[in-house]
CSV table of C-alpha atoms in Angstrom, one decimal:
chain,number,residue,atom,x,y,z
A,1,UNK,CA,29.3,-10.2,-18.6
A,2,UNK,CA,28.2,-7.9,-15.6
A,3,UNK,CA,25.0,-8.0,-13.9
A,4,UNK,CA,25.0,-4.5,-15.0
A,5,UNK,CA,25.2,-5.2,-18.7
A,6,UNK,CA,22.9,-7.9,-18.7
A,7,UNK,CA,20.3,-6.1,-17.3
A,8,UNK,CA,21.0,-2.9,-19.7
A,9,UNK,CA,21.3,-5.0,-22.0
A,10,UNK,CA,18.0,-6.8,-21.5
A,11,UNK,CA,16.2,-3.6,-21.7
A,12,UNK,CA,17.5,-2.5,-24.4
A,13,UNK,CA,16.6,-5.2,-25.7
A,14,UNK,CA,13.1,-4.9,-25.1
A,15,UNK,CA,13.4,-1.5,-26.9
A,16,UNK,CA,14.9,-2.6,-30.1
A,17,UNK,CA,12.1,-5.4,-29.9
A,18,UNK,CA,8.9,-3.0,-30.1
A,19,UNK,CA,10.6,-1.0,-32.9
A,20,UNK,CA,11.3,-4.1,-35.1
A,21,UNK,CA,7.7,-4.7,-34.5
A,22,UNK,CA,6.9,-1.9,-36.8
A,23,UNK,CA,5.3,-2.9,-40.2
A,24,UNK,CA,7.8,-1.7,-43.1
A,25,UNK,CA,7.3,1.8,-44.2
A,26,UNK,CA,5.7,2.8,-40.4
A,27,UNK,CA,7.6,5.6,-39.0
A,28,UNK,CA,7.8,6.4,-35.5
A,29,UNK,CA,5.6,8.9,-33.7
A,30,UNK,CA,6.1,11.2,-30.9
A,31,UNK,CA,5.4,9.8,-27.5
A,32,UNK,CA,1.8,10.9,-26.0
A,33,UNK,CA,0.0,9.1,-23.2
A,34,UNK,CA,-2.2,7.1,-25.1
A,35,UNK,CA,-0.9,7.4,-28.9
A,36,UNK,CA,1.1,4.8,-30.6
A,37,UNK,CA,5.1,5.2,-29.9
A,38,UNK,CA,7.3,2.7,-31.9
A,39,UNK,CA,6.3,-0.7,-33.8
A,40,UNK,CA,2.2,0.5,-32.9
A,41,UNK,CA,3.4,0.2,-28.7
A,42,UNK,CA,2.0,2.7,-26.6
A,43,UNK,CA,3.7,4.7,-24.0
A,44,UNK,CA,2.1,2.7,-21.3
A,45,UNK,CA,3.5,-0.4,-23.5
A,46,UNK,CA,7.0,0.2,-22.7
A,47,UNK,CA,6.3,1.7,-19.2
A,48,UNK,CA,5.2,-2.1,-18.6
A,49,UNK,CA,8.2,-3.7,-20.6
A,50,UNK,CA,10.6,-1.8,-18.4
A,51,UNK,CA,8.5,-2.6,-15.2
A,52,UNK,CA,8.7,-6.7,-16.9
A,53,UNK,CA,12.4,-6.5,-17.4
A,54,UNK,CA,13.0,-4.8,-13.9
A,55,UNK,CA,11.5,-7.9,-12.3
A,56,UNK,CA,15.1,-10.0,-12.3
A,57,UNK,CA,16.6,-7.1,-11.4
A,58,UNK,CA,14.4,-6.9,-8.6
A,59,UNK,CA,14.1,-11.2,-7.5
A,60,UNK,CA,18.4,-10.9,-7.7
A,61,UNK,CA,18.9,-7.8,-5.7
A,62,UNK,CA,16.0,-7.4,-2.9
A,63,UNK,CA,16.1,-11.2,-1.6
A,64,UNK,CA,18.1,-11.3,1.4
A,65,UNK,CA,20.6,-14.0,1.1
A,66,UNK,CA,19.2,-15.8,4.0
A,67,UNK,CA,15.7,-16.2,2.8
A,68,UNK,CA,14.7,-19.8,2.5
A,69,UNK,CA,12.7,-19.2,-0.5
A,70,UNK,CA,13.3,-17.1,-3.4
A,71,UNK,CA,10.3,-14.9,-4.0
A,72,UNK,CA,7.7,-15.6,-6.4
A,73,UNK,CA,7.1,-13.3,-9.9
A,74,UNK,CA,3.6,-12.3,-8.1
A,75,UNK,CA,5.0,-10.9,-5.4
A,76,UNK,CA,8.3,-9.1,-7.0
A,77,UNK,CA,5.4,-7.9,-9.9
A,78,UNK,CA,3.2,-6.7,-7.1
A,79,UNK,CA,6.3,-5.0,-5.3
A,80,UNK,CA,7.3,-3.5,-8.5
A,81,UNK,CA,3.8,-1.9,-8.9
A,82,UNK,CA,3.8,-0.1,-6.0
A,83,UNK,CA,7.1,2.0,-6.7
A,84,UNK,CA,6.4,2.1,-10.4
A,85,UNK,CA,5.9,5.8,-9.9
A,86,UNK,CA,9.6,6.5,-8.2
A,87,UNK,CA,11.0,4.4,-11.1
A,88,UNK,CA,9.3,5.5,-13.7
A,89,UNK,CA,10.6,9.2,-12.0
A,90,UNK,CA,14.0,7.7,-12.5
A,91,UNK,CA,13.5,6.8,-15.7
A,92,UNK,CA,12.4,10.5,-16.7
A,93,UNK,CA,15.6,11.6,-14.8
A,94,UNK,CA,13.7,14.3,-13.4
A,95,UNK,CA,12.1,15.8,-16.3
A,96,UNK,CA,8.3,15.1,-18.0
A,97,UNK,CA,9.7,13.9,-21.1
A,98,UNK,CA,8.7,10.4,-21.6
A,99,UNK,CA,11.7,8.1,-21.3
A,100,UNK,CA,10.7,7.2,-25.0
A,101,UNK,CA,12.2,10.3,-26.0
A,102,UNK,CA,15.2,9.9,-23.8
A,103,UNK,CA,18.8,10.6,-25.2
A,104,UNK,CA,21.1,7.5,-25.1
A,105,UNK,CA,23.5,8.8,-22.3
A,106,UNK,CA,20.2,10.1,-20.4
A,107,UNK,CA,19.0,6.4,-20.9
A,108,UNK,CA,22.1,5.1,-19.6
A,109,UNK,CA,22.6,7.0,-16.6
A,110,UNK,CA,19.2,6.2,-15.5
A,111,UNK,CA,18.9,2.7,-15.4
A,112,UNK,CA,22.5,2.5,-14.1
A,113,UNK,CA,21.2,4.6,-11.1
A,114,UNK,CA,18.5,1.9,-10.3
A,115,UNK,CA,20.9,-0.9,-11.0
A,116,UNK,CA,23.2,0.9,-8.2
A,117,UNK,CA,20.4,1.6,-5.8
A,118,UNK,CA,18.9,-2.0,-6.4
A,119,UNK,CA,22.4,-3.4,-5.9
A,120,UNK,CA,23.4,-1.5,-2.6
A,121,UNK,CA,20.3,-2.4,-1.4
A,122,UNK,CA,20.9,-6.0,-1.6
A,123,UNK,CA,24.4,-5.4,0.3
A,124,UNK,CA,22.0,-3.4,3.4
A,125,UNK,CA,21.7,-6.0,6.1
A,126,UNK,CA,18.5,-7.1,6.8
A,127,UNK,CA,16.0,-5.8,9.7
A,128,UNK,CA,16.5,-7.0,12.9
A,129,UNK,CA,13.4,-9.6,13.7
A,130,UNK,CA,10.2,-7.8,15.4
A,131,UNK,CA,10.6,-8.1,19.0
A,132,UNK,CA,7.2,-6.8,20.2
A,133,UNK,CA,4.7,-7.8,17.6
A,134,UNK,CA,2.7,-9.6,19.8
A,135,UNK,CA,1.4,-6.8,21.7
A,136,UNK,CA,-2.2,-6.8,20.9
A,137,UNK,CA,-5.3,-7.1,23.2
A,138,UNK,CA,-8.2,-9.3,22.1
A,139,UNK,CA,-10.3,-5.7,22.9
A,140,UNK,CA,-8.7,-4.0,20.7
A,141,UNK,CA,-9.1,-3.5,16.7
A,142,UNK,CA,-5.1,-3.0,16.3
A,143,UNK,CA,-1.5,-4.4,17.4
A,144,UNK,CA,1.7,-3.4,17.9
A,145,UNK,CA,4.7,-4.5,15.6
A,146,UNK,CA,8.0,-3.2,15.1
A,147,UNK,CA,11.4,-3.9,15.8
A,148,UNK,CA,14.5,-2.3,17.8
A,149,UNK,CA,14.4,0.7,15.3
A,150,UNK,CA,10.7,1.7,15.5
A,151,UNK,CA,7.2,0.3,16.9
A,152,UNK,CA,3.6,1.1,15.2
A,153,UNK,CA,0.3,0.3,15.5
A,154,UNK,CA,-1.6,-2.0,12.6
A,155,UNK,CA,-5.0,-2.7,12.2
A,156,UNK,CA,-5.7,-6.6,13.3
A,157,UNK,CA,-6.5,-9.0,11.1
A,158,UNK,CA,-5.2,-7.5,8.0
A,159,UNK,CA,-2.9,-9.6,5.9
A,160,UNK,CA,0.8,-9.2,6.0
A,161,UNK,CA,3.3,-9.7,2.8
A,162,UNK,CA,5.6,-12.9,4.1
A,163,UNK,CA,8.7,-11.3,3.0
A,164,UNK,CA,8.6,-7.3,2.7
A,165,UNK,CA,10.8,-6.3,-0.3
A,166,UNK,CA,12.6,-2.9,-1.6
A,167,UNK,CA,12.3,-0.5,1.3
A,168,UNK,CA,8.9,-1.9,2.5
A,169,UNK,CA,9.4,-3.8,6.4
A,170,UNK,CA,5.6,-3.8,7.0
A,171,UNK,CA,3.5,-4.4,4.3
A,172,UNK,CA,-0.3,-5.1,5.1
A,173,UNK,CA,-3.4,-5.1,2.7
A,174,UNK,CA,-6.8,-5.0,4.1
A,175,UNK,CA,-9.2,-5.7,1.1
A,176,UNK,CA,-12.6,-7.6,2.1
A,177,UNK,CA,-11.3,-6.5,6.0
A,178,UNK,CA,-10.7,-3.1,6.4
A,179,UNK,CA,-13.5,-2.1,4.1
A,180,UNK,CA,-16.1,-4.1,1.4
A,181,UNK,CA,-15.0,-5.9,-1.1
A,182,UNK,CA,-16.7,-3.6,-4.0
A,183,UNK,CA,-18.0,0.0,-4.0
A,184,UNK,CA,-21.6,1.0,-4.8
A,185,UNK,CA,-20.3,1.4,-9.1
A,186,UNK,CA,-19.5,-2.4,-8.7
A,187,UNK,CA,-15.8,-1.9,-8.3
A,188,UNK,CA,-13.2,-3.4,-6.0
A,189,UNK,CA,-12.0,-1.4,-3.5
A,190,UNK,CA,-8.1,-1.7,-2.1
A,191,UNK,CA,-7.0,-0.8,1.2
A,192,UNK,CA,-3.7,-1.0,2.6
A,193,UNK,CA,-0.8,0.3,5.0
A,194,UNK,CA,2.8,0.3,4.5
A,195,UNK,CA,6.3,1.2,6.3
A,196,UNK,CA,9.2,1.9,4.1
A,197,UNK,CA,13.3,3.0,5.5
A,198,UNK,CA,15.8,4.6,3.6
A,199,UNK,CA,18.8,5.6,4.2
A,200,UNK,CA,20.0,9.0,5.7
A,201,UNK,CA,18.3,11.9,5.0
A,202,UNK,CA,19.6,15.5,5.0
A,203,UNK,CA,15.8,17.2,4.5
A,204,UNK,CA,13.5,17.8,7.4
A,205,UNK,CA,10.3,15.8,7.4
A,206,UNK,CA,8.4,18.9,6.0
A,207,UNK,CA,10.8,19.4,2.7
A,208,UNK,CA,10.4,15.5,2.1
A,209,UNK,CA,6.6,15.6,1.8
A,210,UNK,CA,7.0,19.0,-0.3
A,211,UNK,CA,9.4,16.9,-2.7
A,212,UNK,CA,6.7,14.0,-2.4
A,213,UNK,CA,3.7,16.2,-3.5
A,214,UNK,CA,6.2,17.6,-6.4
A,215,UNK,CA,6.5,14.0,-7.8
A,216,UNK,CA,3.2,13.9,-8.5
A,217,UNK,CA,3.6,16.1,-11.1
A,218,UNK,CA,5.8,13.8,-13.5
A,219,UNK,CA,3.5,11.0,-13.8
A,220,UNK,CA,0.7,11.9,-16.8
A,221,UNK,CA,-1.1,9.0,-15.5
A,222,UNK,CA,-2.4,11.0,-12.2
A,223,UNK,CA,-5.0,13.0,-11.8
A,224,UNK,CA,-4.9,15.1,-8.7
A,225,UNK,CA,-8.2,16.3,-6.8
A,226,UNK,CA,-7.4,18.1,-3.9
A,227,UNK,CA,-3.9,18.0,-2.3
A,228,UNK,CA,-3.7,19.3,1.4
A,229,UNK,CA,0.0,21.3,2.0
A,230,UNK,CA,2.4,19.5,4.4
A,231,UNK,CA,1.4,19.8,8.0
A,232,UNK,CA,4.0,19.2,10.7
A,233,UNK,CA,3.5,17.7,13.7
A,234,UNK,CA,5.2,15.8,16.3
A,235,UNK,CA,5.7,11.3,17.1
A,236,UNK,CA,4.8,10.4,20.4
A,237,UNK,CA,8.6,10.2,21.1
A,238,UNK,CA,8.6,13.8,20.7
A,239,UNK,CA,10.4,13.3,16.5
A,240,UNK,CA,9.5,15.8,14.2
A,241,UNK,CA,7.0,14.9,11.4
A,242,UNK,CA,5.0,15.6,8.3
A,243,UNK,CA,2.0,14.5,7.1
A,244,UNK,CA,0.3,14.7,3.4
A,245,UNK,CA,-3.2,13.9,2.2
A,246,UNK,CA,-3.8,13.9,-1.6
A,247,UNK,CA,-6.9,13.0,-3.5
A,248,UNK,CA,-6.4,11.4,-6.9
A,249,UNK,CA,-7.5,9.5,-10.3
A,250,UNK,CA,-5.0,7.3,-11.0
A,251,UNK,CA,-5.4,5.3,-15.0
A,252,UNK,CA,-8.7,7.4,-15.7
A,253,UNK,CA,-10.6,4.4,-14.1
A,254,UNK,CA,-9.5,4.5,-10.3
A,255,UNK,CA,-10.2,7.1,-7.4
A,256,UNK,CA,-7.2,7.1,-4.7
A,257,UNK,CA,-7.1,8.5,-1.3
A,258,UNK,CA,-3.1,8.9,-0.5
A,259,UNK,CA,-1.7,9.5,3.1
A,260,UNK,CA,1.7,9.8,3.5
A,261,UNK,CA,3.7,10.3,7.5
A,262,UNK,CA,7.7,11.5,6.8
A,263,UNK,CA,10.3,11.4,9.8
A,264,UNK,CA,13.6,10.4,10.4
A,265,UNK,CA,15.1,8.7,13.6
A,266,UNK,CA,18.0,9.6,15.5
A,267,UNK,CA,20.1,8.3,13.2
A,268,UNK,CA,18.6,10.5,10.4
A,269,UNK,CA,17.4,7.6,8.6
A,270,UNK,CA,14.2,8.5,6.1
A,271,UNK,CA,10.9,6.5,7.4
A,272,UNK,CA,7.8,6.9,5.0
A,273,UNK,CA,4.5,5.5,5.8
A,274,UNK,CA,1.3,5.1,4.2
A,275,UNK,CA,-2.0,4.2,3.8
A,276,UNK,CA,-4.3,4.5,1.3
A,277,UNK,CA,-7.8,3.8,0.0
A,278,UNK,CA,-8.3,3.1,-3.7
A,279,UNK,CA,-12.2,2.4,-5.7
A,280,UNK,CA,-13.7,2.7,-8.9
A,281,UNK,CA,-13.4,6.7,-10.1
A,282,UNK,CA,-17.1,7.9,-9.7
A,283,UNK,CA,-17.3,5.9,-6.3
A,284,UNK,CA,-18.4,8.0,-3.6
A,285,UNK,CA,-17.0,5.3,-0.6
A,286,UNK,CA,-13.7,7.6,0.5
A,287,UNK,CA,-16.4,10.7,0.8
A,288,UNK,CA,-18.8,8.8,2.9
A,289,UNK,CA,-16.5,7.6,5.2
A,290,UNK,CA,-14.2,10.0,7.1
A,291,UNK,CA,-14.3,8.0,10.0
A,292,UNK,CA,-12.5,5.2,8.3
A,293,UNK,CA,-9.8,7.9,6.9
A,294,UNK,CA,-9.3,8.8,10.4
A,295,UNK,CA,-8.9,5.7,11.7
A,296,UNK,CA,-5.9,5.2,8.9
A,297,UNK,CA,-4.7,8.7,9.8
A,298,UNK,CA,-4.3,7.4,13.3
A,299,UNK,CA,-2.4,4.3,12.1
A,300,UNK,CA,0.1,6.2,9.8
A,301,UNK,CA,0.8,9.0,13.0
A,302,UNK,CA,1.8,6.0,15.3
A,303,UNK,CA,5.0,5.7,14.4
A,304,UNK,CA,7.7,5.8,17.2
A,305,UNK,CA,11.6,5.7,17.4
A,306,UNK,CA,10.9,5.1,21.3
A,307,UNK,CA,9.1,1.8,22.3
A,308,UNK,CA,8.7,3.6,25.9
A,309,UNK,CA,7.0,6.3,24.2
A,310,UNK,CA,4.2,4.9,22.4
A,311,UNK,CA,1.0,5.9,22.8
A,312,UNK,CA,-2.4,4.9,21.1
A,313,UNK,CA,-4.8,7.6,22.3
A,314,UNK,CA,-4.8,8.6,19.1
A,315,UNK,CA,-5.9,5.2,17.9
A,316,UNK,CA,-8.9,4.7,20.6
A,317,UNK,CA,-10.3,7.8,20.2
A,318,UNK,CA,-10.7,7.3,16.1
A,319,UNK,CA,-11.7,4.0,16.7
A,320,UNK,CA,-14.2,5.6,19.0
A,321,UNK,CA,-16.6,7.1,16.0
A,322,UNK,CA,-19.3,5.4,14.2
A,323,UNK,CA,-17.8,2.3,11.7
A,324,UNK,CA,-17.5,1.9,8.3
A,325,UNK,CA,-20.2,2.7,5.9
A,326,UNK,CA,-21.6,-0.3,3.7
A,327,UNK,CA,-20.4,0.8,-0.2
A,328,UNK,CA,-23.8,1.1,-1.2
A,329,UNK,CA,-25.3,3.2,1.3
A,330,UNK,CA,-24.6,6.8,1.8
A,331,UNK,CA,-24.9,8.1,4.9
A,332,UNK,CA,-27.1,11.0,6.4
A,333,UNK,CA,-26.0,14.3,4.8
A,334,UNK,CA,-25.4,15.4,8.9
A,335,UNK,CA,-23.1,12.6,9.4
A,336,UNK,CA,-21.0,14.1,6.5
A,337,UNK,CA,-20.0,17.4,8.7
């Protein structure tokens, strides 16, 4: 049997699993958010099922053959959380229905479109090594990495995922770092930075963040406060860019701050990169601290194609404003403006 049926076939499995789960008599409801969906399963139920099974797709096909050690569930789990919202998208096959209420043929033609993407992603060759990631000065609170393809600046000290998986080639968290551990409601508070490439892109920068900001709109799981529109702008090296900022709840219980840089290189290769801030809902930490936001912002815009072109200016002058506010003390209303 093919990787491809096993897989569909595992999944399936999973499906025909919940619904034998039913007690006799029960009949299936419609799909809802939070309302029972086959065998007394929720929605979010087989969200994580598909997410569960997606894992060995995901420790087969992302590992690069090379790698001395496989990677561990934690980490494919954790990888898989972080693009649940692009496959879960997939899943829907571009519609809001929940997958739940999926035709057969729709089903099948969405998971074989991740098993295809998974699979030619595992024929990609791997990243060349960073050649430059020891650029950082003792006084200052960033360095450089990169490789031959790009060169940014990350904030020091944060820790690093050994092996970056899916499209991710840096992948750094900053909890207890970057910011407190907790906010003032008690909380923990998430902070992290990530660089992602994808294959050619036909779109400019500004239609791929309008296409971002449209995804938002299939997941019933977000909230969104305040979204700001695209704004262009231009690399160091010169590359055309865009930039979004959304404000979110994300699970009814969690508060996230979203940026989001889109460009492609000379090769018109997509680069996405990211940075967000995540607390407890009613938390008021991402409010009361701009400067922090900006120092992010900074991060995210200094991407370059160019290694002569770099520049940091950016970076020293947001590192230049007052530092991060303690999660339990707001400060003075005139800091706010």
């Amino acid at each position: 049997m093919s990787k491809r049926h096993l897989y569909s076939a595992a999944l399936a499995f999973l499906l025909i699993l919940g619904s034998l789960g039913a007690e006799p008599g029960a009949t299936t409801q419609p799909a809802t958010q939070e309302g029972p969906v086959a065998g007394g399963l929720t929605e979010k139920d087989f969200e994580k099922m598909f997410m569960d099974a997606f894992v060995e797709l995901g420790k087969a096909s992302t590992a690069p053959a090379t790698q001395a050690a496989p990677l561990s569930d934690k980490e494919i789990v954790r990888a898989m959380q972080r693009n649940a919202l692009k496959l879960l998208a997939a899943l829907k096959w571009g519609t809001t229905a929940p997958f739940t209420q999926m035709a057969p043929g729709e089903l099948d033609r969405a998971l074989d479109a991740l098993i295809d993407e998974a699979e030619r992603r595992a024929k990609a060759p791997p990243l060349a090594p960073a050649t430059h990631k020891a650029l950082a000065r003792p006084d200052r609170p960033w360095e450089v990495v990169g490789t031959k393809e790009f060169t940014i600046a990350v904030p020091k000290g944060w820790r690093k995922l050994p092996q970056p998986i899916l499209n991710n080639v840096v992948y750094l968290t900053g909890d207890g770092i970057g910011a407190p551990v907790v906010d003032e409601t008690g909380n923990p508070i998430q902070i992290g930075m990530a660089v992602e490439r994808y294959g050619k892109v036909k779109d400019s920068a500004v239609e791929g963040a309008k296409r971002n900001l449209g995804t938002l709109e299939y997941d019933p799981r977000l909230k969104v406060l305040s979204k700001n529109p695209p704004q262009p702008l231009k690399l160091s090296d010169g590359t055309d860019a865009a930039f979004n900022r959304v404000l979110l709840i994300e699970d009814r219980s969690r508060k996230s701050l979203q940026m989001k840089l889109f460009a492609a290189d000379s090769n018109s290769r997509g680069w996405v990169v990211s940075a967000w801030i995540v607390t407890g809902r009613d938390s008021q930490f991402i409010e009361n601290n701009a400067p922090l936001e900006n120092r992010l912002r900074a991060h995210v815009t200094s991407l370059c194609f160019d290694q002569s072109k770099f520049n940091t200016s950016a970076l020293a002058a947001a590192y230049g404003g007052r530092p991060t506010q303690p999660a339990t003390v707001a400060p003075a209303a005139r800091d706010r403006k």
